[in-house]
Tab-separated table of C-alpha atoms and ligand atoms in Angstrom:
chain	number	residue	atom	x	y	z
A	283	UNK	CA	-14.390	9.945	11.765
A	284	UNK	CA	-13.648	6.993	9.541
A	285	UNK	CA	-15.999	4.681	7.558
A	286	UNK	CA	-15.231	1.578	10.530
A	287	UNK	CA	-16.052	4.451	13.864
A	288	UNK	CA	-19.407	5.138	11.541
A	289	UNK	CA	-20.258	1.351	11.111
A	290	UNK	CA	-18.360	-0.057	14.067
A	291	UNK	CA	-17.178	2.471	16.599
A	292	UNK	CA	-20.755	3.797	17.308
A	293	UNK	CA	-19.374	7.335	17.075
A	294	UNK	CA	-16.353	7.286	18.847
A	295	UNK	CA	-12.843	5.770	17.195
A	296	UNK	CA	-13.534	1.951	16.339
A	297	UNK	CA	-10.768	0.339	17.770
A	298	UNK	CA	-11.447	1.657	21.254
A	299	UNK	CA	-14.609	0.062	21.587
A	300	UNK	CA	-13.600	-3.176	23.520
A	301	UNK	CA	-16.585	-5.483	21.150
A	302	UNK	CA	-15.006	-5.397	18.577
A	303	UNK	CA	-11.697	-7.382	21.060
A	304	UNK	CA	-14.542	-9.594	21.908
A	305	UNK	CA	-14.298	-13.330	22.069
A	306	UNK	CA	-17.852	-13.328	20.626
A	307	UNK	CA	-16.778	-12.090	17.125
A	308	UNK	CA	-14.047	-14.401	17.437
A	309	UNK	CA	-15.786	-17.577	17.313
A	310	UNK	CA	-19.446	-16.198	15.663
A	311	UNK	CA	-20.792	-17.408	12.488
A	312	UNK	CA	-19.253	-15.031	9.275
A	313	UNK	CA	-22.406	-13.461	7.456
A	314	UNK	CA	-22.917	-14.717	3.196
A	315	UNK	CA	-20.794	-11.645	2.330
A	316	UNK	CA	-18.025	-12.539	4.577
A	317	UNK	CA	-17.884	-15.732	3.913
A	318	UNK	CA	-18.102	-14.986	0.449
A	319	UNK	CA	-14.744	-12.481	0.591
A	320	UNK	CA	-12.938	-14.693	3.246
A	321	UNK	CA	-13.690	-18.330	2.018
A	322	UNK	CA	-13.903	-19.406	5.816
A	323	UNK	CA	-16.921	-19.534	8.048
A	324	UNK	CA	-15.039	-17.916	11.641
A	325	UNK	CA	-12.404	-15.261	12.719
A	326	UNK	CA	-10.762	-18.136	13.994
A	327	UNK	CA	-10.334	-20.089	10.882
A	328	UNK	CA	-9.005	-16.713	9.066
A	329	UNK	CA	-6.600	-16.286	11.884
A	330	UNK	CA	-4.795	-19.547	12.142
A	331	UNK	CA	-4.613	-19.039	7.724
A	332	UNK	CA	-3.196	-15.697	8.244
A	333	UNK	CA	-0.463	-17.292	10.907
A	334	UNK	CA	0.705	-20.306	9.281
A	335	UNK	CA	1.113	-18.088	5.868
A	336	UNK	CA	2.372	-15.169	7.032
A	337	UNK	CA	4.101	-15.375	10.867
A	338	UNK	CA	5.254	-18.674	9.885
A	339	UNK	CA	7.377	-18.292	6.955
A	340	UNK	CA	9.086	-15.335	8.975
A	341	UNK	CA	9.575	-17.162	11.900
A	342	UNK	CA	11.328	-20.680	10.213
A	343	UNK	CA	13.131	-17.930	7.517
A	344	UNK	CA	11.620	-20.143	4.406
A	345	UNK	CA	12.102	-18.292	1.034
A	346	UNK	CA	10.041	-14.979	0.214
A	347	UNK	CA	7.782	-16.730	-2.496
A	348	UNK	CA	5.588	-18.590	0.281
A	349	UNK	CA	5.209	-15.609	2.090
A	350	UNK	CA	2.154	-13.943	1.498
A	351	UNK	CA	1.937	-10.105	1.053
A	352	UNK	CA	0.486	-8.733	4.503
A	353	UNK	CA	-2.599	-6.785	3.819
A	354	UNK	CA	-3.212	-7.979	0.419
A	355	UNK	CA	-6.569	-10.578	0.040
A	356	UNK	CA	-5.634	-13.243	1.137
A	357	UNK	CA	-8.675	-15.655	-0.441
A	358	UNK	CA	-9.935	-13.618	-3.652
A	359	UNK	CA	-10.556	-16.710	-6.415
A	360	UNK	CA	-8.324	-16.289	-9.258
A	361	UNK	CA	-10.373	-14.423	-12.349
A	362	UNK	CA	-9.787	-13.645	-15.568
A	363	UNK	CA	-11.686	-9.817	-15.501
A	364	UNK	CA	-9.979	-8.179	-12.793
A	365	UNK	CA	-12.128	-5.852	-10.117
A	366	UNK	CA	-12.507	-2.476	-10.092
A	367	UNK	CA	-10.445	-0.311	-7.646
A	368	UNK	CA	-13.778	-0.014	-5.886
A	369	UNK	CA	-14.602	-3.266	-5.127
A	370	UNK	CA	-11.071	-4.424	-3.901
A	371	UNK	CA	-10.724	-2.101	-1.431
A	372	UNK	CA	-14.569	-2.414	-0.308
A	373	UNK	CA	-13.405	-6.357	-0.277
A	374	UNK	CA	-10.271	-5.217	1.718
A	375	UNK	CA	-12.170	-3.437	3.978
A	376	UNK	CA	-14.173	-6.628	5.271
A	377	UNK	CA	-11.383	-8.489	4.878
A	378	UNK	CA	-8.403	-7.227	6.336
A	379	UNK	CA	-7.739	-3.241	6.350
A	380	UNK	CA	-6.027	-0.997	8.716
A	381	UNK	CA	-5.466	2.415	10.120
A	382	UNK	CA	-2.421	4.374	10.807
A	383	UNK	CA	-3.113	5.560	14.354
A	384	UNK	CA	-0.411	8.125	17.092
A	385	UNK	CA	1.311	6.645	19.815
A	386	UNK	CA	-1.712	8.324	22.729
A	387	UNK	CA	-4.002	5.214	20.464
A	388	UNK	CA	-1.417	2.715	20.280
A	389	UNK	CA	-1.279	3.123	24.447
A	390	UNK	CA	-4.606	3.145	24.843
A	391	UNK	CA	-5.077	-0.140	22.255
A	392	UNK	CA	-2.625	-2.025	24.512
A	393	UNK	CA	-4.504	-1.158	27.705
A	394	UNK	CA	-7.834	-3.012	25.732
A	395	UNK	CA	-5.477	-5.856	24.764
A	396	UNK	CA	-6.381	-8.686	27.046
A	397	UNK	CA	-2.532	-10.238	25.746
A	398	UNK	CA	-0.288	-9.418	23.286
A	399	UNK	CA	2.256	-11.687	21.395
A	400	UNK	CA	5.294	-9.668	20.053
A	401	UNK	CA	6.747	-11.848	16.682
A	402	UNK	CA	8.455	-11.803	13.707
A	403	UNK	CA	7.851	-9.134	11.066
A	404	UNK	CA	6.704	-11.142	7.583
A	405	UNK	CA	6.837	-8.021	5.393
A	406	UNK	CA	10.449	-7.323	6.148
A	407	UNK	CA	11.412	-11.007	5.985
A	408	UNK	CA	9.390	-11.278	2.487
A	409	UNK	CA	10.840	-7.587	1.545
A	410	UNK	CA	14.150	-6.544	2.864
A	411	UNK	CA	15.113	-10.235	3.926
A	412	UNK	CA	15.217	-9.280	7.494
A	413	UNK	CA	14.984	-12.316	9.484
A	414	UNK	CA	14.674	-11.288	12.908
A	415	UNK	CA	12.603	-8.007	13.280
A	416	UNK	CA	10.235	-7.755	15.572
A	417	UNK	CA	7.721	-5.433	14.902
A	418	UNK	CA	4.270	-6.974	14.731
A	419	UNK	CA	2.207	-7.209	17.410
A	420	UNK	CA	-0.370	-9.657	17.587
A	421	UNK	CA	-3.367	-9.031	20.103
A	422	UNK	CA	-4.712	-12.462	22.086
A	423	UNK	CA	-2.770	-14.982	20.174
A	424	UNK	CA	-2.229	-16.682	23.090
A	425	UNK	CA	-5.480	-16.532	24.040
A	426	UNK	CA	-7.358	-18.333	21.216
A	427	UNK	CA	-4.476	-21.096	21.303
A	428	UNK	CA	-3.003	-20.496	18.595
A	429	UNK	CA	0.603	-20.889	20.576
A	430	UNK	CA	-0.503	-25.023	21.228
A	431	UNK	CA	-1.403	-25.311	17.398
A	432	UNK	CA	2.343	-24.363	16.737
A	433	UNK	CA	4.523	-25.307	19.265
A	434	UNK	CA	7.531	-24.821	16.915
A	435	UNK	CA	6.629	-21.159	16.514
A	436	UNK	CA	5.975	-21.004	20.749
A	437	UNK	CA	9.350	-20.348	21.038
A	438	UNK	CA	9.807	-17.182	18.563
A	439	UNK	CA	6.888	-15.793	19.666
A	440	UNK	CA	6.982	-13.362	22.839
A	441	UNK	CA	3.890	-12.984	25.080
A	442	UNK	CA	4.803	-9.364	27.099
A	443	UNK	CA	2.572	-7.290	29.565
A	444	UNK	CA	1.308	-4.165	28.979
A	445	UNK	CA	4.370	-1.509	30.404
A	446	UNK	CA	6.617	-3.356	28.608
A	447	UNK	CA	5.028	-3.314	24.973
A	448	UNK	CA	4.412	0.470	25.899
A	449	UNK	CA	8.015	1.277	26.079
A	450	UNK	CA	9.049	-0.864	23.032
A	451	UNK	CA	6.088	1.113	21.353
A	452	UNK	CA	7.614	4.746	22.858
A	453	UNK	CA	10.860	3.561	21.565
A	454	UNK	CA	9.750	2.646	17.952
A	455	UNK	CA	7.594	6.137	17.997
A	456	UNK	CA	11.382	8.132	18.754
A	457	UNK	CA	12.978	5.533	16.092
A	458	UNK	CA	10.343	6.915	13.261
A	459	UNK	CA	8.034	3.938	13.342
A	460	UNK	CA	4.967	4.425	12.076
A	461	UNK	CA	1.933	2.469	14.322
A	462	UNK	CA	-0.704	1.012	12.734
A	463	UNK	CA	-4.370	-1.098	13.877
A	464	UNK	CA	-5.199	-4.168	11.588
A	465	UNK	CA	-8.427	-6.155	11.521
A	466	UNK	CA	-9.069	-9.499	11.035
A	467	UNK	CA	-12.469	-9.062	9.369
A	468	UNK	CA	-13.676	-6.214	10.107
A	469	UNK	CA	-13.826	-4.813	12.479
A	470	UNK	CA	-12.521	-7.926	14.549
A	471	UNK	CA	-8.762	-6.088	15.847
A	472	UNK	CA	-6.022	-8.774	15.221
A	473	UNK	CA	-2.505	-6.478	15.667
A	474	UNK	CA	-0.784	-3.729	16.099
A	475	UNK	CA	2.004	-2.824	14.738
A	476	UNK	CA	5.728	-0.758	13.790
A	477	UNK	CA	5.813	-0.031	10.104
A	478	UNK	CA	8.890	1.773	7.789
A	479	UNK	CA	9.507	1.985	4.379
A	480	UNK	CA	9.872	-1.942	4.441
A	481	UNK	CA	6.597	-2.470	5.120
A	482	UNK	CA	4.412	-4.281	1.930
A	483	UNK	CA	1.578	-2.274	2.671
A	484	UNK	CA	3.242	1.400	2.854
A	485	UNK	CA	5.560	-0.308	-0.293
A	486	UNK	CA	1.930	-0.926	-2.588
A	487	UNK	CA	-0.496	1.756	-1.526
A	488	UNK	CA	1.865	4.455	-0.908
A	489	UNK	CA	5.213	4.225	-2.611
A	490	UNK	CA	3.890	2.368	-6.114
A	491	UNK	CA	0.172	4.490	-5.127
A	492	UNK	CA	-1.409	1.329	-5.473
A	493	UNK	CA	-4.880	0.022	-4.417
A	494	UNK	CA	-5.396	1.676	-0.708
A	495	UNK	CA	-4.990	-1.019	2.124
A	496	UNK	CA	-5.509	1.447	5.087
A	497	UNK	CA	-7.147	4.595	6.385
A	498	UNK	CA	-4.969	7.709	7.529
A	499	UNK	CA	-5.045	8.562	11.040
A	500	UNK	CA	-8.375	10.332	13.203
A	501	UNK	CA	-5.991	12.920	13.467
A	502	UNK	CA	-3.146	15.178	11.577
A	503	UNK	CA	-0.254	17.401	12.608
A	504	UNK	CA	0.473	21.185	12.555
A	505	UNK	CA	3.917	23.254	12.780
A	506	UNK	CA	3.671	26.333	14.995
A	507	UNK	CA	5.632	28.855	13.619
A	508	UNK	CA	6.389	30.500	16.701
A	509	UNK	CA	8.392	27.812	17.413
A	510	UNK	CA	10.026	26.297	14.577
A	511	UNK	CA	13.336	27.083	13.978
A	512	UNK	CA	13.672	25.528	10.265
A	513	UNK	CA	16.108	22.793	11.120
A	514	UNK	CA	14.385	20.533	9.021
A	515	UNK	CA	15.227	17.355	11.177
A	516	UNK	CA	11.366	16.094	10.985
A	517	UNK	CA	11.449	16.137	7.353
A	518	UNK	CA	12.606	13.250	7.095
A	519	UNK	CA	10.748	11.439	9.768
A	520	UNK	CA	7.646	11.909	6.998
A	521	UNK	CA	7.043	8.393	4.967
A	522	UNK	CA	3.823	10.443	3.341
A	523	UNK	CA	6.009	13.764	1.899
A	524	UNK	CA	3.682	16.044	4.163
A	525	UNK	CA	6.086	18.433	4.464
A	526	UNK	CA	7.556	21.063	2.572
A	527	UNK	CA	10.267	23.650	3.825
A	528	UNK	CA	10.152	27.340	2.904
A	529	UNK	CA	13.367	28.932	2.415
A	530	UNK	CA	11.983	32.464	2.332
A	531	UNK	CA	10.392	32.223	5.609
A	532	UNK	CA	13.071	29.495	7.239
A	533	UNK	CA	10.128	27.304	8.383
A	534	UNK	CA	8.687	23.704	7.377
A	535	UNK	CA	5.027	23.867	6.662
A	536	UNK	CA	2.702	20.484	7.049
A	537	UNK	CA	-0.030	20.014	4.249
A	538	UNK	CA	-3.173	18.874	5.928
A	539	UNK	CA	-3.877	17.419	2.584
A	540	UNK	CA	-1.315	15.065	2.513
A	541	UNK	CA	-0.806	14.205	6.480
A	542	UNK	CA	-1.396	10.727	7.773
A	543	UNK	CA	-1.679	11.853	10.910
A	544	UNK	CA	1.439	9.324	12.429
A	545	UNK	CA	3.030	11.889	14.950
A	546	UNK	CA	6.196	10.395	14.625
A	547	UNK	CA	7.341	13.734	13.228
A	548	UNK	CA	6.979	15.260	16.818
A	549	UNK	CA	9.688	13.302	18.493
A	550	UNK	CA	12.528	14.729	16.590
A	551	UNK	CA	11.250	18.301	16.984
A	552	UNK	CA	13.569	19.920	19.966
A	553	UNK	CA	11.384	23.151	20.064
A	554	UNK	CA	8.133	21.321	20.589
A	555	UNK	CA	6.596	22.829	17.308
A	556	UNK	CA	4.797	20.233	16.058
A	557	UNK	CA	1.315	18.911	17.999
A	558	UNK	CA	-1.143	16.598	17.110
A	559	UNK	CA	-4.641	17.422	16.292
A	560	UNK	CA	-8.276	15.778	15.589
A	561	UNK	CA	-8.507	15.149	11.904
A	562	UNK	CA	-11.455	17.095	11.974
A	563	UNK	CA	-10.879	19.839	12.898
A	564	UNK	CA	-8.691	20.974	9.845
A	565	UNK	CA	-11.067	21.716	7.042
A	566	UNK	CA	-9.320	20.606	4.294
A	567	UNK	CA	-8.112	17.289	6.194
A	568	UNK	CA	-11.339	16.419	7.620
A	569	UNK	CA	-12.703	13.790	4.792
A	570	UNK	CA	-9.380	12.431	3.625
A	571	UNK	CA	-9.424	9.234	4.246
A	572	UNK	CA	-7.305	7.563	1.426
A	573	UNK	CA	-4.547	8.238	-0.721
A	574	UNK	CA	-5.916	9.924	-3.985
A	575	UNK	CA	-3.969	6.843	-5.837
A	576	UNK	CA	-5.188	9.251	-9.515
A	577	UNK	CA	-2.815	11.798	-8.934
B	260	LIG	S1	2.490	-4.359	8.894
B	260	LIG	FE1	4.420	-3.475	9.710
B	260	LIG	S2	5.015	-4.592	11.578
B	260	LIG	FE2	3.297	-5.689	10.596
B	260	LIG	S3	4.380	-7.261	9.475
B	260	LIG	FE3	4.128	-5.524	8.035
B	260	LIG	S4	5.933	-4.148	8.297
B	260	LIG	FE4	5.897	-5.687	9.961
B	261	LIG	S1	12.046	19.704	13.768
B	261	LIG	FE1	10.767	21.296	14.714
B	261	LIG	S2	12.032	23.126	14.620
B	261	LIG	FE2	12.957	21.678	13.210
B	261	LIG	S3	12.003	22.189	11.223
B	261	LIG	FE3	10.752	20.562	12.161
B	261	LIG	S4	9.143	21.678	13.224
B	261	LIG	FE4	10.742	23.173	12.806
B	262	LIG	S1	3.635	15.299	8.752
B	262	LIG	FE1	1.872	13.978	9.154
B	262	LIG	S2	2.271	12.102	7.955
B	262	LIG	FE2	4.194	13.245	8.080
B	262	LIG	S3	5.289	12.344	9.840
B	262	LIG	FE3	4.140	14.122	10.604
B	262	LIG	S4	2.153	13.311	11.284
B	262	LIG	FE4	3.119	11.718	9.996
């Protein structure tokens, strides 16, 4: 299990425990250290920041500079000795962090959801200059009214049920989107949502191995040999270079070192080879967490 299911998911996977959806962390008082990292004294305040500079700029298309990156701090003070490596990402982990979770989670996230706002996707607007994809999923923005507070946004911003964010969800996991859980200080869950190479987080942590900004997935994936027939079709489904292919032995082979445990490698398989296991039960996967941003 991750750091958040040890401090918030009382043993079981954090964001399936419905407090931490709760209206009550919501609107409570932020502790000194949260307030300290956040520079606001509720969720809520964080929240409405976090829409009008991030959903906003994608939804009115204004230019990429006053869009912020998603995932990065959002209120560090400006210093001149920068923090250690440490420290951000223990900062990023009150703040704002995330977790790359399978499609089975996603589901079972969206049954918690008490509503869920489908909008406009800021990193690709602020990276790729794609104005109208709509990947992010926010969970009960309608519900804290944040749709009154910007009734020029109300109109960009769909409010769907639960079967229908499923299927856009199944169809994203067959397109090669990767799902992912966000908080809004921890372990408050603020959205869900479908992530390529566009995204600013995967860009940072992953492709420049920068500072790490989520956790892999409670899981990872395995190739049965009996089965594969070393077409090499999921290879490149992987955004994390998992997998390798053998020519000698015509197979692809997953490195449990290296898997973040998305799944979406399983819906291009045509031989069902490739399933989906708990993290922990692979020894050598079971405490990777992060990226090893050294190597
Ligand atoms: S995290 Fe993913 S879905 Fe959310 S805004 Fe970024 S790229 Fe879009
Ligand atoms: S898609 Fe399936 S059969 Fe093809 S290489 Fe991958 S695991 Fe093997
Ligand atoms: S090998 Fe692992 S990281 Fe790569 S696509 Fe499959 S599940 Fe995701």
């Amino acid at each position: 299990m991750c750091d958040f299911c040890t401090k918030h998911g009382e043993g079981k996977k954090w964001y399936l425990q419905v407090k931490n959806y709760a209206d009550e962390l919501l609107y409570e008082e932020l502790s000194s250290t949260q307030r300290d990292i956040v520079k606001v004294t509720t969720r809520v305040e964080y929240l409405d920041n976090l829409f009008e500079n991030f959903v906003m700029p994608a939804i009115s298309s204004v230019s990429k500079e006053q869009i912020t990156s998603h995932g990065a701090p959002t209120s560090t003070e400006p210093s001149d000795v920068l923090p250690s490596e440490e420290t951000t990402v223990a900062s990023r982990q009150i703040e704002h962090f995330g977790q790359i979770l399978p499609i089975e989670d996603a589901e079972k996230v969206i049954d918690i959801a008490s509503s869920i706002t489908r909008m406009a996707c800021g990193c690709r607007f602020a990276n790729a200059g794609k104005k109208d994809e709509r990947y992010h999923f926010g969970l009960m923005v309608d519900r804290r009214g944040t749709l009154e507070k910007f009734p020029d946004a109300a109109a960009s911003l769909e409010v769907l049920d639960k079967e229908e964010t499923k299927k856009t969800f199944r169809k994203y996991d067959e397109e090669g989107m990767i799902h992912m859980i966000w908080t809004a200080v921890t372990p408050y869950v603020m959205c869900l949502c479908n992530c390529d190479r566009d995204c600013s987080n995967y860009r940072n942590y992953i492709q420049k191995r920068g500072t790490p900004r989520f956790f892999r997935a409670e899981y990872i994936c395995k190739v049965d040999w009996n089965f594969c027939k070393g077409c090499r079709s999921c290879m490149s489904r992987c955004q994390f270079g998992a997998k390798t292919y053998s020519s000698a032995l015509g197979k692809v082979y997953i490195d449990p070192t290296r898997c973040f445990g998305c799944g979406v490698c399983r819906a291009v398989c045509e031989n069902d080879a490739i399933t989906i296991i708990p993290r922990h039960e692979d020894t050598e996967a079971a405490n990777i967490w992060l990226q090893d941003t050294t190597k």
